[in-house]
Amino acid sequence: MGSNMAEAHPVGFQWVMEAKTRGATVLHIDPRFTRTSALADKHVPLRAGSDIAFLGGVINHILSNDLDFREYVQAYTNASFLVSEEFVDTEDLDGLFSGYDPDTSTYDTSTWQYENGFPEDSVEGDRHREQSAGEQHGSGGPKLESGTGIATDETLQHPRCVFQILKRHFSRYTPEMVERICGVSRDDFLEVCRAWTSASGREHTAALVYSVGWTQHSMGAQYIRAGAIIQLLLGNIGRPGGGVLALRGHASIQGSTDIPTLYNLLPGYLPMPDARHAGKADYVESIRGTHQKGYWHNADDYLVSLLKEYWGEAASEENDYRFDYLPRIDGDHGTYRTVMDMIDGKVFGYFLLGQNPAVGSAHGRLQRLGMANLDWLVVRDLTMIESAEFWRNAPEIETGEIVAEQCRTEVFFFPAASHVEKEGTFTQTQRMLQWRDRAVEPRGDQRSELWFIYHLGRLLRRKLARSTDDRDRPLQDLAWDYRTEGDGDFPEPSADDVLRRINGVDLTTGELLDSYLQLRSDGTTAAGCWIYSGVYAGGVNRARNRTARTEQDETALEWGWAWPANRRVLYNRASADPQGRPWSERKKLVWWDAERGEWTGHDVPDFPKTTPPGFEPEYGEAGPGALAGDDPFIMQADGKAWLFAPSGVVDGPLPTHYEPHESPMPNLLYGQQGSPARKVYSRADNPSNPAPPESGGEVFPFVFTAARLTEHHTAGGMSRQLAYLSELQPALFVEVSPQLAAERGLTNLDWAHVVTSRAAVDARVLVTERMRPLRLDGRVVHQVWMPYHWGPSGKVDGDIVNDLLGVVLDPNTLIQESKVATCDIRPGRRPRGRELLEYLAEYRRRAGVTVATGSHVLTADTAGSDAAAPGMTVSDATVSDRPAPDTTAPDTTDREEDA
Amino acid sequence: MGVSDWIRSWPVYRQLTGADRLGRGDAAASPQSRERQPRTADADRVAASVCPYCAVGCAQNVYVGSDAAGERVLQIEGNPDSPVSRGRLCPKGSASKQLVTGDHREDRVLYRPAYGTEWQELDLPTAMDMLADRVLDARRKGWQETDAHGNPLRRTQGIASLGGATLDNEENYLIKKLFTALGAVQIENQARI
Ligand code: SF4
């Protein structure tokens, strides 16, 4: 679901086909009929943005027909745990959970706790959202004060046990509701339910695959939660052939999350410290509970080892390992907020390191206006991309909103070395690191990022060498002594040396570490990323392992290295039953070897090696030693998988269907229309199309979605310049159904333009029956889609599809809702120049779009409270076009509800 | 050539008399195609690599040869040993030789001054030095020592960065480390998008 694997991850899809030839049933549930659908046993189209309604229906089907894998659910999930009496579900609050604060549109999550689980520290929900706190649990689960001593009802009958709460919460997600909301017929829906449940259990497993079709929503994290709940109820997690597989879009996007270039994370998913953390101890207390179970309890070991790698000798116990050198966050510093700050003149310099936001980020116009209002911009890329040349080829040149002679931004373009001209590791989508050898040297000024950052750091340190300013100490004390290769003033730093330091060393012996279990908080180990400890186990670069697949079993442990500890299936203790025996012979992966007193199997066991299946920890025990023999989820604070999330997810402990921010449909399940905690930026330069209960939505009556083609790559910087790929996919198009083509007078291969309150974009029309109009609650809804790879540069050019989108974010991840919006489509080409601005202004006038449109997120009927939003206030100033051509003056009409 | 040679040079004759009865191999080969060699034949060595596009992580073999101008990439192929890709590459992975050897690649530092309308060339060390000065200036302008309650922030809001999902782990590590030491917090990449 939410994935077009055959076209976006083509070579990975061979395994789906392999499974199909071995008898697996392949279901494709996705708005578009694609090559994935063509090869699947069944394609079920649904309305973009309605996936939780569909998945909720599957959960309801499983629970009301007792189709769950009960033994697995009872032993390995939190189904039997009791939840606090104070918890109130969406059933009783018209779509809200208890703890909602209408002033900040965030939740105080304290009422979602387990009974006699200790309440969470009082960090308000708004801060959690601003810091994208939901995303900070990439390796360790969210904190619980205690992992033992939680009240349970093993019979799963107690009305406040997770299992019963789940049942009630999803009881209204009936096949009829699925039909009305998603446009999926009852028969199709039940066929999916039957196929999914019958392919699960002791003897069978089913895998769930998703991609950005799930993440790029205002409740993307909850889509994934819903999928995970199904997979847990059916016993499909931690077992061979099961799992929830995120197919990520870039060669090392997994790596850039593990070793993050993200504002709210340090390496290994340690959160960035907050302004309110008094010191290291305070920080550690806030990210893990004193008595919680599992390996995240040892977060202090991971943090101190990182600080020792950052500041070497200068970090000691006396100075708290220089925790004070870390800059603090205190809100939203995400890329979209930052771009708005650029427009408002608060950011001065911007580095673009292999990324092309002028085309690739939502709301391209916002991106380009931000770039046009900087002191300086650095672009490092293989080729000349739009983001480096916005001052001469942005669409705003034509409209007069950017004028080169008046644009003050200095731009530095540095040519980059390619993947064959440098060595290093990518982490692919299954957490596997693969080392690349350097094949040839780069030409001219082409350099690696490693070179660029290393030497920039060296120059900065030289310039500040004699500074006595306290703020320069972190830079002066930085361990920046990486090995270099070659001579001259600017030699190439050694990626191998950097990887060794990421892996970590024992500072008392100088030996490379074998595993994160060796990390210590007493300053005797240094490691850059604790989850990568072991990539250099035994002094060998394991990411370079290349034993041929024909010379090893299918787990292929000798090809590359997967974090953590080279485990290929996470939580694989769950592939055995509570007694440690494989659930079935066919689905054998890891089991307890009683004779040798240890876990063993085809994969590296993801469990304390010698903790026997029947082990019971003492009450109040903490850390790895507190894991019971049947606690497979070793990074979770209670050792169990969470059907219900008592903390860590900021927009609700359970997934709930809300309509997308822009939708032609009212929410048929609750009065609450959209996600009540979604992050909205109400600014004149970020208008929204109206959605119920607002009026004016009929001006943008169609559902819009965007996606990838096989032959191009994201913003096109690595594909539109290539003759082969450009020839294969030469032009931007918009795909529509024959019915919509008839309704709007669109002709196959002729021009049309797609319009939102942000932009109008030209494209060739592609009329096919692959786009099917959906019948929803008695009305017909049309969907259109466009690939988003084009821009003004390259061998093939076209309008920028991302310009159509506004910025509204998932509060857990601060990822934008770019997989669904509303739009209009008209035959012929769009107006150009100033006329385009007038054309868009006219659309906004007709739809009644103001700064307030979409900003009143609370629409639930909160009876008895006067907190209900007016919902329809349109008194705010009409969105005006920005004054052209000067983009430097902050627009005083902007109003920021999120501030 | 004599008549018998002439007849023997005829593909149908070869097909009828030789081992290749279906005429899909040797029988159909012309002298020209017989002399052809795969691009990889001239390679001096093969480097192990990974496709730089999507996250499947297909393994690549990079064939390197050399001529007067130095070493160059002759061909990039899928590595059949890989348990992930079994030697296959999709159109993007197959086009990656063009990605790295194509004439679209820039190889000079370019600079566009404020209010400028054209690129100018700049030498690399000069550009690096200019940039270092600008980084310190932007850092100073956006510096925040404490918040309104006096809690330490020790950061700058003056510098932002975007990118990393196409870069190596080692590169991301240094980016985060350097910017953190500088106090820059708005460090982001495609994973947010
Ligand atoms: S060859 Fe295609 S499928 Fe394989 S990693 Fe490259 S882009 Fe992905």
Short mmCIF file of C-alpha atoms in Angstrom, two decimals, chain A residues 87-495:
data_model
loop_
_atom_site.label_atom_id
_atom_site.label_comp_id
_atom_site.label_asym_id
_atom_site.label_seq_id
_atom_site.Cartn_x
_atom_site.Cartn_y
_atom_site.Cartn_z
CA PHE A 87 -8.08 7.88 28.96
CA VAL A 88 -11.01 8.84 26.71
CA ASP A 89 -11.21 7.54 23.16
CA THR A 90 -12.30 9.23 19.93
CA GLU A 91 -15.56 7.25 20.24
CA ASP A 92 -16.61 9.59 23.04
CA LEU A 93 -15.08 12.86 21.91
CA ASP A 94 -16.26 13.06 18.30
CA GLY A 95 -12.85 12.19 16.93
CA LEU A 96 -10.55 13.60 19.59
CA PHE A 97 -8.61 11.74 22.28
CA SER A 98 -8.42 12.99 25.85
CA GLY A 99 -5.84 15.67 26.52
CA TYR A 100 -6.45 17.91 23.51
CA ASP A 101 -5.55 21.56 23.86
CA PRO A 102 -7.45 23.63 21.29
CA ASP A 103 -5.19 26.65 21.78
CA THR A 104 -2.07 24.88 20.59
CA SER A 105 -3.81 22.06 18.64
CA THR A 106 -1.66 19.53 20.47
CA TYR A 107 -2.19 16.73 22.96
CA ASP A 108 -1.05 16.38 26.54
CA THR A 109 -0.43 12.63 26.39
CA SER A 110 -0.47 11.94 30.13
CA THR A 111 -3.95 10.36 30.13
CA TRP A 112 -2.82 7.74 27.59
CA GLN A 113 -0.53 6.02 30.10
CA TYR A 114 -0.81 2.46 31.36
CA GLU A 115 -2.46 1.93 34.70
CA ASN A 116 0.21 2.16 37.41
CA GLY A 117 2.74 3.00 34.75
CA PHE A 118 4.27 6.19 36.08
CA PRO A 119 3.05 9.38 34.43
CA GLU A 120 5.32 10.89 31.88
CA ASP A 121 7.34 13.98 32.67
CA SER A 122 5.42 17.13 32.03
CA VAL A 123 6.74 18.10 28.63
CA GLU A 124 3.85 19.72 26.84
CA GLY A 125 2.48 18.33 23.63
CA ASP A 126 3.26 21.44 21.66
CA ARG A 127 6.94 21.06 22.39
CA HIS A 128 6.80 17.42 21.36
CA ARG A 129 5.29 18.39 18.07
CA GLU A 130 7.62 21.29 17.42
CA GLN A 131 10.54 18.96 17.87
CA SER A 132 9.07 16.20 15.76
CA ALA A 133 9.36 14.06 18.87
CA GLY A 134 7.55 11.15 17.30
CA GLU A 135 10.47 10.70 14.95
CA GLN A 136 13.08 10.54 17.71
CA HIS A 137 12.36 6.91 18.47
CA GLY A 138 14.09 5.43 15.45
CA SER A 139 16.15 2.99 17.48
CA GLY A 140 14.94 3.12 21.09
CA GLY A 141 11.23 3.13 21.79
CA PRO A 142 9.54 5.96 23.70
CA LYS A 143 10.19 6.30 27.37
CA LEU A 144 8.22 4.61 30.13
CA GLU A 145 9.16 5.21 33.75
CA SER A 146 8.97 1.49 34.46
CA GLY A 147 8.91 -1.56 32.24
CA THR A 148 7.78 -3.96 34.94
CA GLY A 149 4.77 -3.82 37.27
CA ILE A 150 2.19 -2.80 34.67
CA ALA A 151 -1.35 -4.01 35.44
CA THR A 152 -2.57 -6.63 32.98
CA ASP A 153 -5.55 -8.83 32.27
CA GLU A 154 -4.35 -11.97 30.55
CA THR A 155 -7.92 -12.89 29.59
CA LEU A 156 -8.10 -9.73 27.46
CA GLN A 157 -11.58 -9.06 28.85
CA HIS A 158 -11.04 -6.04 31.08
CA PRO A 159 -12.76 -3.03 29.48
CA ARG A 160 -9.64 -0.94 29.90
CA CYS A 161 -7.17 -3.45 28.49
CA VAL A 162 -5.57 -2.49 25.20
CA PHE A 163 -7.30 -5.31 23.34
CA GLN A 164 -10.79 -4.12 24.31
CA ILE A 165 -9.91 -0.47 23.70
CA LEU A 166 -8.73 -1.45 20.23
CA LYS A 167 -11.97 -3.33 19.59
CA ARG A 168 -14.13 -0.36 20.57
CA HIS A 169 -11.99 2.19 18.77
CA PHE A 170 -12.22 0.39 15.44
CA SER A 171 -15.78 -0.91 15.77
CA ARG A 172 -17.18 1.78 13.50
CA TYR A 173 -14.74 0.95 10.69
CA THR A 174 -17.22 -1.37 9.00
CA PRO A 175 -17.11 -2.61 5.39
CA GLU A 176 -19.92 -0.14 4.64
CA MET A 177 -17.83 2.73 6.03
CA VAL A 178 -14.82 1.57 4.03
CA GLU A 179 -16.97 1.63 0.92
CA ARG A 180 -18.31 5.13 1.60
CA ILE A 181 -14.96 6.66 2.59
CA CYS A 182 -12.44 4.85 0.40
CA GLY A 183 -14.59 3.94 -2.58
CA VAL A 184 -13.69 0.25 -2.18
CA SER A 185 -16.53 -2.19 -2.72
CA ARG A 186 -17.51 -4.51 0.10
CA ASP A 187 -16.49 -7.54 -1.96
CA ASP A 188 -13.06 -6.17 -2.78
CA PHE A 189 -12.53 -5.16 0.82
CA LEU A 190 -13.49 -8.58 2.19
CA GLU A 191 -11.32 -10.30 -0.39
CA VAL A 192 -8.32 -8.34 0.88
CA CYS A 193 -9.23 -9.21 4.50
CA ARG A 194 -9.51 -12.88 3.66
CA ALA A 195 -6.26 -13.00 1.73
CA TRP A 196 -4.36 -11.11 4.43
CA THR A 197 -5.64 -13.13 7.38
CA SER A 198 -5.41 -16.52 5.70
CA ALA A 199 -1.79 -15.84 4.75
CA SER A 200 -0.92 -15.25 8.41
CA GLY A 201 -0.60 -17.38 11.54
CA ARG A 202 1.62 -20.23 12.66
CA GLU A 203 2.36 -21.67 9.23
CA HIS A 204 2.19 -18.52 7.14
CA THR A 205 3.37 -14.94 7.18
CA ALA A 206 2.43 -11.89 5.15
CA ALA A 207 4.62 -8.87 4.44
CA LEU A 208 3.40 -5.31 4.22
CA VAL A 209 5.24 -2.88 1.97
CA TYR A 210 4.84 0.89 1.96
CA SER A 211 6.69 3.90 0.61
CA VAL A 212 6.21 7.65 0.67
CA GLY A 213 2.60 7.07 -0.44
CA TRP A 214 2.12 6.56 3.29
CA THR A 215 4.58 8.92 4.90
CA GLN A 216 3.75 12.08 3.00
CA HIS A 217 0.45 12.76 4.74
CA SER A 218 -0.62 14.96 7.63
CA MET A 219 -1.00 11.69 9.59
CA GLY A 220 1.62 9.59 7.83
CA ALA A 221 3.04 8.07 11.02
CA GLN A 222 -0.46 6.88 11.91
CA TYR A 223 -0.84 5.15 8.54
CA ILE A 224 2.21 3.12 9.44
CA ARG A 225 0.95 2.50 12.96
CA ALA A 226 -2.28 1.14 11.48
CA GLY A 227 -0.34 -1.22 9.21
CA ALA A 228 1.84 -2.29 12.14
CA ILE A 229 -1.21 -3.05 14.31
CA ILE A 230 -2.55 -5.41 11.64
CA GLN A 231 0.82 -7.09 11.27
CA LEU A 232 1.05 -7.55 15.05
CA LEU A 233 -2.48 -8.88 15.41
CA LEU A 234 -1.69 -11.41 12.70
CA GLY A 235 1.71 -12.32 14.17
CA ASN A 236 3.69 -11.06 11.20
CA ILE A 237 6.45 -9.12 12.97
CA GLY A 238 9.90 -10.55 13.69
CA ARG A 239 9.19 -13.57 11.52
CA PRO A 240 10.57 -14.62 8.13
CA GLY A 241 8.41 -13.43 5.25
CA GLY A 242 6.64 -10.94 7.52
CA GLY A 243 7.30 -7.41 8.61
CA VAL A 244 6.46 -3.88 7.66
CA LEU A 245 8.89 -2.86 4.96
CA ALA A 246 9.54 0.80 4.33
CA LEU A 247 10.91 1.23 0.83
CA ARG A 248 12.97 4.34 1.00
CA GLY A 249 13.66 6.54 -1.98
CA HIS A 250 17.34 7.44 -1.99
CA ALA A 251 20.57 5.50 -1.94
CA SER A 252 21.33 6.45 1.64
CA ILE A 253 18.22 8.08 3.03
CA GLN A 254 18.19 5.39 5.73
CA GLY A 255 21.79 6.24 6.55
CA SER A 256 21.05 9.96 6.68
CA THR A 257 18.41 9.20 9.32
CA ASP A 258 20.62 6.81 11.32
CA ILE A 259 23.51 9.27 11.15
CA PRO A 260 21.20 12.16 10.83
CA THR A 261 21.48 15.37 8.99
CA LEU A 262 18.25 16.22 10.82
CA TYR A 263 17.71 19.02 13.31
CA ASN A 264 16.10 17.03 16.12
CA LEU A 265 18.46 14.06 16.18
CA LEU A 266 22.01 13.14 17.04
CA PRO A 267 23.54 9.95 15.60
CA GLY A 268 21.77 6.72 16.55
CA TYR A 269 18.42 8.46 17.25
CA LEU A 270 19.60 10.23 20.38
CA PRO A 271 17.36 13.31 20.52
CA MET A 272 18.97 16.74 20.19
CA PRO A 273 19.04 18.30 23.64
CA ASP A 274 16.36 20.76 24.56
CA ALA A 275 16.90 24.21 26.04
CA ARG A 276 15.36 22.99 29.26
CA HIS A 277 17.80 20.15 29.88
CA ALA A 278 19.93 21.36 32.76
CA GLY A 279 22.79 18.99 31.97
CA LYS A 280 23.66 15.53 30.77
CA ALA A 281 21.99 13.66 33.65
CA ASP A 282 18.80 15.62 33.18
CA TYR A 283 18.84 14.89 29.45
CA VAL A 284 19.36 11.15 29.97
CA GLU A 285 16.55 11.03 32.52
CA SER A 286 14.24 12.68 30.02
CA ILE A 287 14.86 10.23 27.19
CA ARG A 288 14.61 6.99 29.14
CA GLY A 289 12.86 5.82 32.28
CA THR A 290 14.92 4.88 35.32
CA HIS A 291 13.26 1.48 35.50
CA GLN A 292 12.51 0.77 31.89
CA LYS A 293 13.50 -2.45 30.20
CA GLY A 294 15.78 -3.14 27.32
CA TYR A 295 18.79 -1.63 25.63
CA TRP A 296 17.56 1.93 25.36
CA HIS A 297 18.02 2.05 29.13
CA ASN A 298 21.74 2.31 28.38
CA ALA A 299 21.33 5.58 26.43
CA ASP A 300 23.97 7.22 28.63
CA ASP A 301 26.62 4.82 27.27
CA TYR A 302 25.69 5.78 23.73
CA LEU A 303 25.66 9.51 24.46
CA VAL A 304 28.97 9.67 26.32
CA SER A 305 30.66 7.61 23.60
CA LEU A 306 29.38 10.09 21.01
CA LEU A 307 30.59 13.08 23.04
CA LYS A 308 34.00 11.42 23.37
CA GLU A 309 34.13 11.01 19.59
CA TYR A 310 33.09 14.64 19.07
CA TRP A 311 35.37 16.28 21.61
CA GLY A 312 38.01 13.69 22.41
CA GLU A 313 40.39 14.63 25.21
CA ALA A 314 38.43 17.78 25.95
CA ALA A 315 35.41 15.72 27.08
CA SER A 316 35.80 14.36 30.59
CA GLU A 317 33.71 13.34 33.52
CA GLU A 318 34.54 16.63 35.30
CA ASN A 319 33.01 18.70 32.51
CA ASP A 320 30.00 16.42 31.89
CA TYR A 321 31.72 15.19 28.71
CA ARG A 322 31.08 18.60 27.19
CA PHE A 323 27.36 18.07 26.99
CA ASP A 324 27.17 21.87 27.28
CA TYR A 325 28.87 22.17 23.87
CA LEU A 326 25.78 20.81 22.14
CA PRO A 327 23.49 23.51 20.76
CA ARG A 328 19.92 23.31 22.05
CA ILE A 329 16.67 23.20 20.15
CA ASP A 330 13.47 24.65 21.52
CA GLY A 331 10.93 24.28 18.77
CA ASP A 332 10.44 23.58 15.11
CA HIS A 333 13.68 24.00 13.17
CA GLY A 334 12.55 21.77 10.30
CA THR A 335 13.25 22.52 6.66
CA TYR A 336 9.84 24.10 5.97
CA ARG A 337 9.96 26.37 9.03
CA THR A 338 13.51 27.31 8.03
CA VAL A 339 12.46 28.26 4.50
CA MET A 340 9.74 30.52 5.90
CA ASP A 341 12.40 32.05 8.16
CA MET A 342 14.49 32.72 5.06
CA ILE A 343 11.61 34.62 3.50
CA ASP A 344 11.27 36.53 6.75
CA GLY A 345 14.96 37.45 6.67
CA LYS A 346 16.03 35.43 9.70
CA VAL A 347 18.46 33.04 7.96
CA PHE A 348 21.63 34.26 6.26
CA GLY A 349 23.42 31.29 4.74
CA TYR A 350 22.17 28.02 3.24
CA PHE A 351 23.99 24.87 2.17
CA LEU A 352 22.39 22.56 -0.40
CA LEU A 353 24.36 19.34 -0.38
CA GLY A 354 23.07 17.15 -3.19
CA GLN A 355 19.51 18.34 -2.92
CA ASN A 356 17.34 20.46 -5.22
CA PRO A 357 14.48 21.97 -3.20
CA ALA A 358 13.54 24.47 -5.93
CA VAL A 359 11.98 21.45 -7.64
CA GLY A 360 11.97 18.66 -5.07
CA SER A 361 10.35 20.19 -1.97
CA ALA A 362 6.67 20.93 -1.53
CA HIS A 363 5.67 24.48 -2.42
CA GLY A 364 8.60 25.22 -4.74
CA ARG A 365 7.75 28.89 -4.91
CA LEU A 366 8.27 29.24 -1.16
CA GLN A 367 11.62 27.49 -1.54
CA ARG A 368 12.80 29.79 -4.30
CA LEU A 369 11.63 32.98 -2.61
CA GLY A 370 13.53 31.83 0.46
CA MET A 371 16.71 31.31 -1.55
CA ALA A 372 16.30 34.75 -3.09
CA ASN A 373 16.47 36.33 0.34
CA LEU A 374 19.77 35.09 1.75
CA ASP A 375 23.25 36.53 2.17
CA TRP A 376 24.69 33.46 0.50
CA LEU A 377 23.79 30.06 -0.85
CA VAL A 378 26.11 27.10 -1.41
CA VAL A 379 25.07 24.45 -3.92
CA ARG A 380 27.08 21.25 -4.22
CA ASP A 381 25.96 18.95 -6.99
CA LEU A 382 27.10 16.90 -9.97
CA THR A 383 25.40 19.18 -12.42
CA MET A 384 23.83 22.63 -12.65
CA ILE A 385 20.48 22.29 -10.89
CA GLU A 386 17.54 24.68 -10.60
CA SER A 387 18.34 25.55 -6.99
CA ALA A 388 21.70 27.02 -8.08
CA GLU A 389 20.15 29.08 -10.87
CA PHE A 390 16.89 30.28 -9.35
CA TRP A 391 18.14 33.84 -9.99
CA ARG A 392 17.92 33.26 -13.69
CA ASN A 393 15.50 30.43 -14.38
CA ALA A 394 12.94 30.31 -11.56
CA PRO A 395 9.32 30.62 -12.69
CA GLU A 396 9.26 33.81 -10.60
CA ILE A 397 11.55 35.48 -13.15
CA GLU A 398 8.70 35.37 -15.65
CA THR A 399 6.19 36.76 -13.16
CA GLY A 400 8.60 39.47 -12.07
CA GLU A 401 8.74 38.25 -8.47
CA ILE A 402 12.47 37.59 -8.68
CA VAL A 403 14.70 39.96 -10.64
CA ALA A 404 18.38 39.02 -10.86
CA GLU A 405 19.60 42.63 -10.64
CA GLN A 406 17.66 43.05 -7.41
CA CYS A 407 18.39 39.68 -5.84
CA ARG A 408 21.09 39.95 -3.20
CA THR A 409 21.92 36.27 -2.66
CA GLU A 410 25.52 35.33 -3.46
CA VAL A 411 25.63 31.82 -4.92
CA PHE A 412 28.62 29.46 -4.75
CA PHE A 413 28.44 26.38 -6.94
CA PHE A 414 30.86 23.59 -6.00
CA PRO A 415 30.98 20.59 -8.36
CA ALA A 416 30.65 17.30 -6.51
CA ALA A 417 32.41 13.96 -6.89
CA SER A 418 30.15 11.10 -7.96
CA HIS A 419 29.56 7.77 -6.28
CA VAL A 420 32.38 6.12 -8.24
CA GLU A 421 34.86 8.89 -7.44
CA LYS A 422 34.77 8.55 -3.68
CA GLU A 423 34.64 5.73 -1.18
CA GLY A 424 32.24 5.27 1.65
CA THR A 425 29.03 3.55 2.71
CA PHE A 426 25.40 3.85 1.73
CA THR A 427 22.75 2.33 4.01
CA GLN A 428 20.03 0.81 1.89
CA THR A 429 16.40 0.34 2.77
CA GLN A 430 16.88 -2.80 4.90
CA ARG A 431 19.39 -1.05 7.19
CA MET A 432 22.27 -2.65 5.32
CA LEU A 433 25.52 -0.76 4.88
CA GLN A 434 27.43 -1.41 1.66
CA TRP A 435 30.88 0.03 1.14
CA ARG A 436 31.85 1.41 -2.28
CA ASP A 437 35.43 1.43 -3.47
CA ARG A 438 36.74 4.47 -5.28
CA ALA A 439 36.96 3.57 -8.98
CA VAL A 440 38.50 6.73 -10.43
CA GLU A 441 39.58 10.20 -9.31
CA PRO A 442 37.23 13.15 -9.83
CA ARG A 443 38.11 15.86 -12.37
CA GLY A 444 38.91 19.56 -11.93
CA ASP A 445 37.29 21.05 -8.84
CA GLN A 446 35.00 18.07 -8.26
CA ARG A 447 35.27 16.96 -4.63
CA SER A 448 33.47 14.72 -2.16
CA GLU A 449 31.32 16.13 0.62
CA LEU A 450 33.84 14.57 2.96
CA TRP A 451 36.55 16.76 1.48
CA PHE A 452 34.34 19.84 1.50
CA ILE A 453 33.21 19.57 5.11
CA TYR A 454 36.57 18.45 6.40
CA HIS A 455 38.39 21.40 4.84
CA LEU A 456 35.68 23.90 5.66
CA GLY A 457 36.04 22.76 9.26
CA ARG A 458 39.81 23.02 9.06
CA LEU A 459 39.65 26.58 7.70
CA LEU A 460 37.11 27.65 10.31
CA ARG A 461 39.22 26.19 13.08
CA ARG A 462 42.26 27.99 11.74
CA LYS A 463 40.41 31.30 11.59
CA LEU A 464 39.22 30.85 15.17
CA ALA A 465 42.42 29.35 16.56
CA ARG A 466 43.22 32.39 18.66
CA SER A 467 39.68 33.33 19.61
CA THR A 468 38.92 33.64 23.31
CA ASP A 469 35.19 33.73 22.77
CA ASP A 470 33.50 30.95 24.70
CA ARG A 471 31.17 30.14 21.81
CA ASP A 472 34.15 29.06 19.69
CA ARG A 473 35.34 26.45 22.20
CA PRO A 474 33.29 23.58 20.71
CA LEU A 475 34.99 24.19 17.38
CA GLN A 476 38.46 24.65 18.88
CA ASP A 477 38.14 21.48 20.96
CA LEU A 478 36.58 19.41 18.18
CA ALA A 479 38.30 16.10 17.39
CA TRP A 480 38.98 16.91 13.73
CA ASP A 481 42.12 14.88 13.18
CA TYR A 482 40.92 12.39 10.58
CA ARG A 483 43.52 10.61 8.51
CA THR A 484 44.06 12.10 5.06
CA GLU A 485 45.31 10.60 1.81
CA GLY A 486 47.60 12.34 -0.67
CA ASP A 487 49.49 15.58 -0.22
CA GLY A 488 49.09 19.27 -0.80
CA ASP A 489 47.12 21.80 1.23
CA PHE A 490 43.83 20.08 0.60
CA PRO A 491 44.27 16.29 0.80
CA GLU A 492 41.29 13.91 0.73
CA PRO A 493 40.18 12.77 4.19
CA SER A 494 39.87 9.01 4.69
CA ALA A 495 36.30 7.73 4.73
#
